[in-house]
N, CA and C of each residue as an Amber inpcrd file, in Angstrom:
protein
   222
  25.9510000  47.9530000 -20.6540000  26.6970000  46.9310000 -19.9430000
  27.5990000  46.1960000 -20.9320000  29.0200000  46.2320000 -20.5860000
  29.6270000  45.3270000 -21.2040000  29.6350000  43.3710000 -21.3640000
  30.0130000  43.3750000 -22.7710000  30.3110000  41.7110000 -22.8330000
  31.8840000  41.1280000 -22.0610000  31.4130000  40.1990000 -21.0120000
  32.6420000  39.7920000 -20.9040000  32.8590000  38.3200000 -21.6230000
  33.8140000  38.3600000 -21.9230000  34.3470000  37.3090000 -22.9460000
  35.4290000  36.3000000 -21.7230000  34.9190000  34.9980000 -21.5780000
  35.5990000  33.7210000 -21.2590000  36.4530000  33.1360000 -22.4850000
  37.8670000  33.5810000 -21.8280000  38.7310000  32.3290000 -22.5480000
  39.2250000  31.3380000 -22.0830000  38.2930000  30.9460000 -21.3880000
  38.6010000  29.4740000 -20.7720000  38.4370000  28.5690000 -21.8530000
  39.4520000  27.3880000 -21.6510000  40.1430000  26.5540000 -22.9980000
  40.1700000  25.1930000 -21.7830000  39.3190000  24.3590000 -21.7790000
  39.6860000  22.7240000 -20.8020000  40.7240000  21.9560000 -21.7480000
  40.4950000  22.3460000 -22.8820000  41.3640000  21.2560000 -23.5460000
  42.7060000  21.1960000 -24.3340000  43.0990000  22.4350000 -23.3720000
  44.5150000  23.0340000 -24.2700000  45.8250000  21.9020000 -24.4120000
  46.7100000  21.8050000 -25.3080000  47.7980000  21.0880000 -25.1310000
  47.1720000  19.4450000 -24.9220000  45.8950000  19.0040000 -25.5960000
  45.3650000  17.7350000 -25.3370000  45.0220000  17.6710000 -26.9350000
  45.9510000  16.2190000 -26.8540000  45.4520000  15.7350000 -28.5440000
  44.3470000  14.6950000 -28.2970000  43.3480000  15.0810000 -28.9820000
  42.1650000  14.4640000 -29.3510000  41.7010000  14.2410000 -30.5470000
  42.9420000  14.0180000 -31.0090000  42.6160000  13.6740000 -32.6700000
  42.9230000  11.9970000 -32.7950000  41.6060000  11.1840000 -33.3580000
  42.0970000   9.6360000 -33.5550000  42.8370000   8.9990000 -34.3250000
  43.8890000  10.1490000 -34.7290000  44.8770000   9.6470000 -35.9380000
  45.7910000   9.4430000 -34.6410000  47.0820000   8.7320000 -34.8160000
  48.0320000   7.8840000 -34.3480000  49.0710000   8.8470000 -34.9910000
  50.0450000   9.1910000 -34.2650000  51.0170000  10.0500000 -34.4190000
  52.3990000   9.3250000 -34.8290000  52.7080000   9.5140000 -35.4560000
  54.0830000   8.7340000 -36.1230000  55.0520000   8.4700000 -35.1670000
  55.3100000   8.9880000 -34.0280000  56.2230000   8.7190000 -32.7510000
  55.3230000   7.8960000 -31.7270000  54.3440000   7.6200000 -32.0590000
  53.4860000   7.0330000 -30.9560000  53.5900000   5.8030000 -30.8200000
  53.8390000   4.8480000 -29.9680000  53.6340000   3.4060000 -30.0710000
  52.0810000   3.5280000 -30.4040000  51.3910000   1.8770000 -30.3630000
  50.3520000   1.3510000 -30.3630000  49.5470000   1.1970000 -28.6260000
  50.3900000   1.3000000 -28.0120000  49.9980000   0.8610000 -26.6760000
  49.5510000   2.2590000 -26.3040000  50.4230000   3.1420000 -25.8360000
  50.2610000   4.9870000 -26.5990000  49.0190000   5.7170000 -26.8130000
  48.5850000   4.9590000 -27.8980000  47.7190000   5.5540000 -28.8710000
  46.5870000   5.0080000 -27.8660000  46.3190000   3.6680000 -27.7630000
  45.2800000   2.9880000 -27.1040000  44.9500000   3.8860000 -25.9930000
  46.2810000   4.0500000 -25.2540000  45.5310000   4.9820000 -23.9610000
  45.4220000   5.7250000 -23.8350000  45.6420000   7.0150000 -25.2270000
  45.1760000   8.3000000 -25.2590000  44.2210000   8.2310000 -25.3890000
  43.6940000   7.2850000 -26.6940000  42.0640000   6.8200000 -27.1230000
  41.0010000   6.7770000 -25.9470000  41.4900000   6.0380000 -25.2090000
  40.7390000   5.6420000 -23.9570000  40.6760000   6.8860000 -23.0820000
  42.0290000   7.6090000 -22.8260000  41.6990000   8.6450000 -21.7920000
  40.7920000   9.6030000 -22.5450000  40.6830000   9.9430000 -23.7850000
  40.2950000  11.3900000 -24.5060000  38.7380000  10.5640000 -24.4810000
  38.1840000   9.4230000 -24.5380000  36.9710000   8.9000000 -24.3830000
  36.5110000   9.4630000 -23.2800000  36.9330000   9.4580000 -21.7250000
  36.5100000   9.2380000 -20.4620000  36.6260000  10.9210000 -20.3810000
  37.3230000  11.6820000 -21.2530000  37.0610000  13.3190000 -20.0770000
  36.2600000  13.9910000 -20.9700000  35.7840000  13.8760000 -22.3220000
  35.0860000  13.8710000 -23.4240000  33.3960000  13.4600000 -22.8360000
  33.5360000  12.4500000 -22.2900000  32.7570000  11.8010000 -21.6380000
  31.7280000  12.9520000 -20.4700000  32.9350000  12.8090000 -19.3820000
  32.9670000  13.2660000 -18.2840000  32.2750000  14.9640000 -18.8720000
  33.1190000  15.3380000 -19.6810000  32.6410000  16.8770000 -20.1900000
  31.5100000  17.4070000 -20.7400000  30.5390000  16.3330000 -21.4330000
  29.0760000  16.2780000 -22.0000000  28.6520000  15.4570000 -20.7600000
  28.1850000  15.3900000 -19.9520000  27.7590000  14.3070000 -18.8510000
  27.6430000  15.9990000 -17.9240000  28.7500000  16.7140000 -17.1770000
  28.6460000  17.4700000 -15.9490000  28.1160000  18.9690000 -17.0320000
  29.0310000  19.3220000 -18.0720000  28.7570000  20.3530000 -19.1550000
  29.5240000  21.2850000 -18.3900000  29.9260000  22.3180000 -19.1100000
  31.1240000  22.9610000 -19.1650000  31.3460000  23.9590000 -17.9320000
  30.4080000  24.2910000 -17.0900000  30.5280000  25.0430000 -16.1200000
  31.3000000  24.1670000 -15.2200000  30.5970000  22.7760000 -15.2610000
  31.0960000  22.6120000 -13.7680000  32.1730000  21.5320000 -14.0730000
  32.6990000  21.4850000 -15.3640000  33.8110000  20.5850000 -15.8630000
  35.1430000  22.0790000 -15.6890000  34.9880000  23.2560000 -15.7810000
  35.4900000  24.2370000 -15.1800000  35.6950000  24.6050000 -13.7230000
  34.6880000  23.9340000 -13.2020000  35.3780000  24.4980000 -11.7550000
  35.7730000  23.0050000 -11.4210000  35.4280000  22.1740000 -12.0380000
  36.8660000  20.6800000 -11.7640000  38.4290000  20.9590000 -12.0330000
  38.1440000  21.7690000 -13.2850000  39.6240000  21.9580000 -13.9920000
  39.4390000  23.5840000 -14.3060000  39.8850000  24.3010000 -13.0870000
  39.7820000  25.5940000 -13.5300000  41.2930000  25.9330000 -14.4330000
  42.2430000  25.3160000 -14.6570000  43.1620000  25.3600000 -15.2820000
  43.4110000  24.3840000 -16.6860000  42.0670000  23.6000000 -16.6090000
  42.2050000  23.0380000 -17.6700000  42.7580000  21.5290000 -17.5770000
  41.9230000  20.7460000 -18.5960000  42.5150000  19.3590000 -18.1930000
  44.1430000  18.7140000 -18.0010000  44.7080000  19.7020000 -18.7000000
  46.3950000  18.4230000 -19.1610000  46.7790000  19.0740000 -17.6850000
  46.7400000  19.9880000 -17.1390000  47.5130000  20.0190000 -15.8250000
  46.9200000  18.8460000 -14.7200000  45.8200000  18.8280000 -14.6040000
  45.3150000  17.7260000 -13.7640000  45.8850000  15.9300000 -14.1790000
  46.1910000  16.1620000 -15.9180000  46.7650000  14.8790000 -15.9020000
  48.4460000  14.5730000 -15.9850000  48.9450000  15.8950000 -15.4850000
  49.8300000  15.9940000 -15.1530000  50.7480000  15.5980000 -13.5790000
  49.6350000  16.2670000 -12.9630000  50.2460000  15.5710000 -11.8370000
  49.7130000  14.1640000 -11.1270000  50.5610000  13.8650000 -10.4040000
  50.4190000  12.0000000 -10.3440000  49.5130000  12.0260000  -9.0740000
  48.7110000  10.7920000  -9.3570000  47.5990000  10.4950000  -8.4540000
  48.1560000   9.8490000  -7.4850000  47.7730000   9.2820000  -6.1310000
  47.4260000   8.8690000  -5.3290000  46.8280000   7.3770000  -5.3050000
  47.5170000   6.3160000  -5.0380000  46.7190000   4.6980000  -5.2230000
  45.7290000   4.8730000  -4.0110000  44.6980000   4.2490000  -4.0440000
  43.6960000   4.2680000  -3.0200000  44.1780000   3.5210000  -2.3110000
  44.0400000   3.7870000  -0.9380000  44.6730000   3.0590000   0.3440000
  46.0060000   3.0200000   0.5370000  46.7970000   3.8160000  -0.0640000
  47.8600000   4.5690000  -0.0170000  48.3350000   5.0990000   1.0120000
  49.1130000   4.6310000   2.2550000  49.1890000   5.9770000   3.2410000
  50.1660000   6.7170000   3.2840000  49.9280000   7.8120000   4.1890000
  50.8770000   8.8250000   3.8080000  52.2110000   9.5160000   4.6280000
């Protein structure tokens, strides 16, 4: 029986490094800090299967497209 090999990647094109990028404001930085806390979070908390079928494409597309305000109608 063959190995199948997953290249599933959640965190492609996501900087999660706590250095501050020379083009970055301060305000910027704060809320990358904060977002890369909460899906980091979120990702050891559910664990990788089912942080995959949240983001079967991977996180930066989901924070790509724009949310919805609650109580929003449509």
């Amino acid at each position: 029986m063959a190995k199948t090999t997953d290249n599933y990647s959640a965190f492609n094109d996501i900087n999660l490094s706590n250095a501050r990028s020379e083009n970055e404001s301060y305000k910027d930085y704060k809320k990358r800090l904060k977002q890369n806390e909460q899906i980091l979070k979120l990702y050891n908390t559910v664990g990788r299967d089912v942080f995959k079928e949240m983001f079967p494409n991977g996180v930066q597309e989901a924070l790509k497209t724009p949310t919805e305000k609650l109580g929003e109608a449509k």
